[in-house]
């Protein structure tokens, strides 16, 4: 018998989605990607059409947040889908930063993170 109920989140880390107007930017060299979701262990980014990535490629760069603070990240591409890359981080975002971002989004967009 499974300890998980159907539909229950089974991820190791809490994922924090962003509204389009608040998405941080991942800077990799001279290329910038919008970050649509963060977690301590991974990120989801919008890929530029001119960038060719494959599963298992290494990605590293700096995420620039709304408050001008940055965090260095590095990891491998876990999955590619619908113009997005899911990157599993080996050098990731701190839990403190995720909590700061969640508090910011809840304050500015009180209904955005609520489940329907």
mmCIF file of C-alpha atoms in Angstrom:
data_model
loop_
_atom_site.group_PDB
_atom_site.id
_atom_site.type_symbol
_atom_site.label_atom_id
_atom_site.label_comp_id
_atom_site.label_asym_id
_atom_site.label_seq_id
_atom_site.Cartn_x
_atom_site.Cartn_y
_atom_site.Cartn_z
ATOM 1 C CA UNK A 1 0.000 0.000 0.000
ATOM 2 C CA UNK A 2 1.323 3.438 -0.915
ATOM 3 C CA UNK A 3 1.859 6.247 1.593
ATOM 4 C CA UNK A 4 0.862 8.804 -1.045
ATOM 5 C CA UNK A 5 -2.686 9.689 -1.887
ATOM 6 C CA UNK A 6 -3.498 10.141 -5.547
ATOM 7 C CA UNK A 7 -2.781 13.684 -6.681
ATOM 8 C CA UNK A 8 -0.698 14.543 -3.611
ATOM 9 C CA UNK A 9 2.524 16.427 -4.309
ATOM 10 C CA UNK A 10 5.380 13.922 -4.150
ATOM 11 C CA UNK A 11 8.210 16.271 -4.985
ATOM 12 C CA UNK A 12 11.179 16.652 -2.693
ATOM 13 C CA UNK A 13 11.107 20.462 -2.882
ATOM 14 C CA UNK A 14 8.307 23.019 -2.868
ATOM 15 C CA UNK A 15 7.953 24.615 -6.319
ATOM 16 C CA UNK A 16 7.184 28.314 -6.541
ATOM 17 C CA UNK A 17 5.626 29.543 -9.798
ATOM 18 C CA UNK A 18 5.826 33.187 -10.902
ATOM 19 C CA UNK A 19 3.285 35.418 -12.604
ATOM 20 C CA UNK A 20 4.595 36.577 -15.990
ATOM 21 C CA UNK A 21 5.220 40.119 -14.768
ATOM 22 C CA UNK A 22 7.509 39.011 -11.917
ATOM 23 C CA UNK A 23 9.617 36.286 -13.483
ATOM 24 C CA UNK A 24 13.288 36.465 -12.502
ATOM 25 C CA UNK A 25 15.948 36.192 -15.184
ATOM 26 C CA UNK A 26 18.575 33.477 -15.535
ATOM 27 C CA UNK A 27 21.685 34.998 -17.086
ATOM 28 C CA UNK A 28 23.930 32.459 -18.829
ATOM 29 C CA UNK A 29 26.789 34.375 -20.434
ATOM 30 C CA UNK A 30 25.132 36.853 -22.775
ATOM 31 C CA UNK A 31 21.792 34.980 -22.913
ATOM 32 C CA UNK A 32 18.865 35.705 -20.610
ATOM 33 C CA UNK A 33 16.037 33.245 -19.917
ATOM 34 C CA UNK A 34 12.856 33.989 -17.988
ATOM 35 C CA UNK A 35 12.473 31.766 -14.915
ATOM 36 C CA UNK A 36 8.877 30.593 -14.527
ATOM 37 C CA UNK A 37 9.339 28.402 -11.462
ATOM 38 C CA UNK A 38 11.938 27.934 -8.719
ATOM 39 C CA UNK A 39 12.669 25.354 -6.037
ATOM 40 C CA UNK A 40 15.703 24.569 -3.939
ATOM 41 C CA UNK A 41 16.487 21.664 -6.235
ATOM 42 C CA UNK A 42 15.463 22.956 -9.638
ATOM 43 C CA UNK A 43 14.177 25.652 -11.947
ATOM 44 C CA UNK A 44 11.960 25.856 -15.013
ATOM 45 C CA UNK A 45 13.032 28.389 -17.632
ATOM 46 C CA UNK A 46 11.633 29.618 -20.918
ATOM 47 C CA UNK A 47 14.102 28.755 -23.669
ATOM 48 C CA UNK A 48 15.096 31.287 -26.278
ATOM 49 C CA UNK A 49 14.285 29.859 -29.737
ATOM 50 C CA UNK A 50 17.908 30.323 -30.789
ATOM 51 C CA UNK A 51 19.248 28.181 -27.925
ATOM 52 C CA UNK A 52 19.627 24.460 -28.500
ATOM 53 C CA UNK A 53 19.716 22.399 -25.315
ATOM 54 C CA UNK A 54 19.520 18.656 -24.880
ATOM 55 C CA UNK A 55 18.637 16.518 -21.881
ATOM 56 C CA UNK A 56 21.713 16.129 -19.627
ATOM 57 C CA UNK A 57 23.323 19.366 -20.880
ATOM 58 C CA UNK A 58 24.918 21.431 -18.115
ATOM 59 C CA UNK A 59 23.439 24.864 -17.441
ATOM 60 C CA UNK A 60 24.995 27.454 -15.152
ATOM 61 C CA UNK A 61 24.419 31.111 -14.568
ATOM 62 C CA UNK A 62 23.015 33.688 -12.216
ATOM 63 C CA UNK A 63 19.379 34.302 -11.367
ATOM 64 C CA UNK A 64 18.482 37.971 -10.931
ATOM 65 C CA UNK A 65 15.501 38.493 -8.638
ATOM 66 C CA UNK A 66 13.052 41.415 -8.328
ATOM 67 C CA UNK A 67 15.033 42.981 -5.458
ATOM 68 C CA UNK A 68 18.266 43.029 -7.515
ATOM 69 C CA UNK A 69 19.694 40.151 -5.450
ATOM 70 C CA UNK A 70 21.288 37.254 -7.328
ATOM 71 C CA UNK A 71 21.973 33.565 -6.782
ATOM 72 C CA UNK A 72 24.399 31.440 -8.756
ATOM 73 C CA UNK A 73 22.941 28.188 -10.042
ATOM 74 C CA UNK A 74 24.249 25.185 -11.912
ATOM 75 C CA UNK A 75 22.730 21.885 -12.918
ATOM 76 C CA UNK A 76 21.718 19.575 -15.722
ATOM 77 C CA UNK A 77 18.738 19.658 -18.038
ATOM 78 C CA UNK A 78 16.320 17.057 -16.741
ATOM 79 C CA UNK A 79 13.497 17.593 -19.239
ATOM 80 C CA UNK A 80 12.554 19.726 -22.241
ATOM 81 C CA UNK A 81 8.928 20.484 -22.985
ATOM 82 C CA UNK A 82 6.862 23.160 -24.750
ATOM 83 C CA UNK A 83 9.647 25.724 -24.995
ATOM 84 C CA UNK A 84 10.775 25.185 -21.412
ATOM 85 C CA UNK A 85 13.777 23.498 -19.830
ATOM 86 C CA UNK A 86 13.567 21.894 -16.412
ATOM 87 C CA UNK A 87 16.989 22.077 -14.768
ATOM 88 C CA UNK A 88 17.878 19.875 -11.797
ATOM 89 C CA UNK A 89 20.268 21.969 -9.745
ATOM 90 C CA UNK A 90 23.521 20.801 -8.192
ATOM 91 C CA UNK A 91 24.256 24.367 -7.036
ATOM 92 C CA UNK A 92 20.870 25.665 -6.152
ATOM 93 C CA UNK A 93 18.665 28.293 -4.654
ATOM 94 C CA UNK A 94 18.642 28.525 -0.867
ATOM 95 C CA UNK A 95 15.510 27.671 1.078
ATOM 96 C CA UNK A 96 15.715 31.180 2.543
ATOM 97 C CA UNK A 97 15.543 32.712 -0.949
ATOM 98 C CA UNK A 98 12.557 30.554 -1.929
ATOM 99 C CA UNK A 99 10.780 31.665 1.244
ATOM 100 C CA UNK A 100 11.598 35.336 0.536
ATOM 101 C CA UNK A 101 10.196 35.014 -2.967
ATOM 102 C CA UNK A 102 7.070 33.280 -1.700
ATOM 103 C CA UNK A 103 6.472 36.048 0.856
ATOM 104 C CA UNK A 104 6.983 38.706 -1.833
ATOM 105 C CA UNK A 105 4.513 37.039 -4.207
ATOM 106 C CA UNK A 106 1.920 36.466 -1.484
ATOM 107 C CA UNK A 107 2.095 40.101 -0.445
ATOM 108 C CA UNK A 108 1.978 41.563 -3.958
ATOM 109 C CA UNK A 109 -0.386 38.953 -5.481
ATOM 110 C CA UNK A 110 -2.480 37.558 -2.597
ATOM 111 C CA UNK A 111 -4.606 35.327 -4.850
ATOM 112 C CA UNK A 112 -1.881 34.081 -7.196
ATOM 113 C CA UNK A 113 -0.613 31.159 -5.112
ATOM 114 C CA UNK A 114 -4.013 30.042 -3.846
ATOM 115 C CA UNK A 115 -5.356 26.737 -5.051
ATOM 116 C CA UNK A 116 -8.728 26.912 -6.819
#
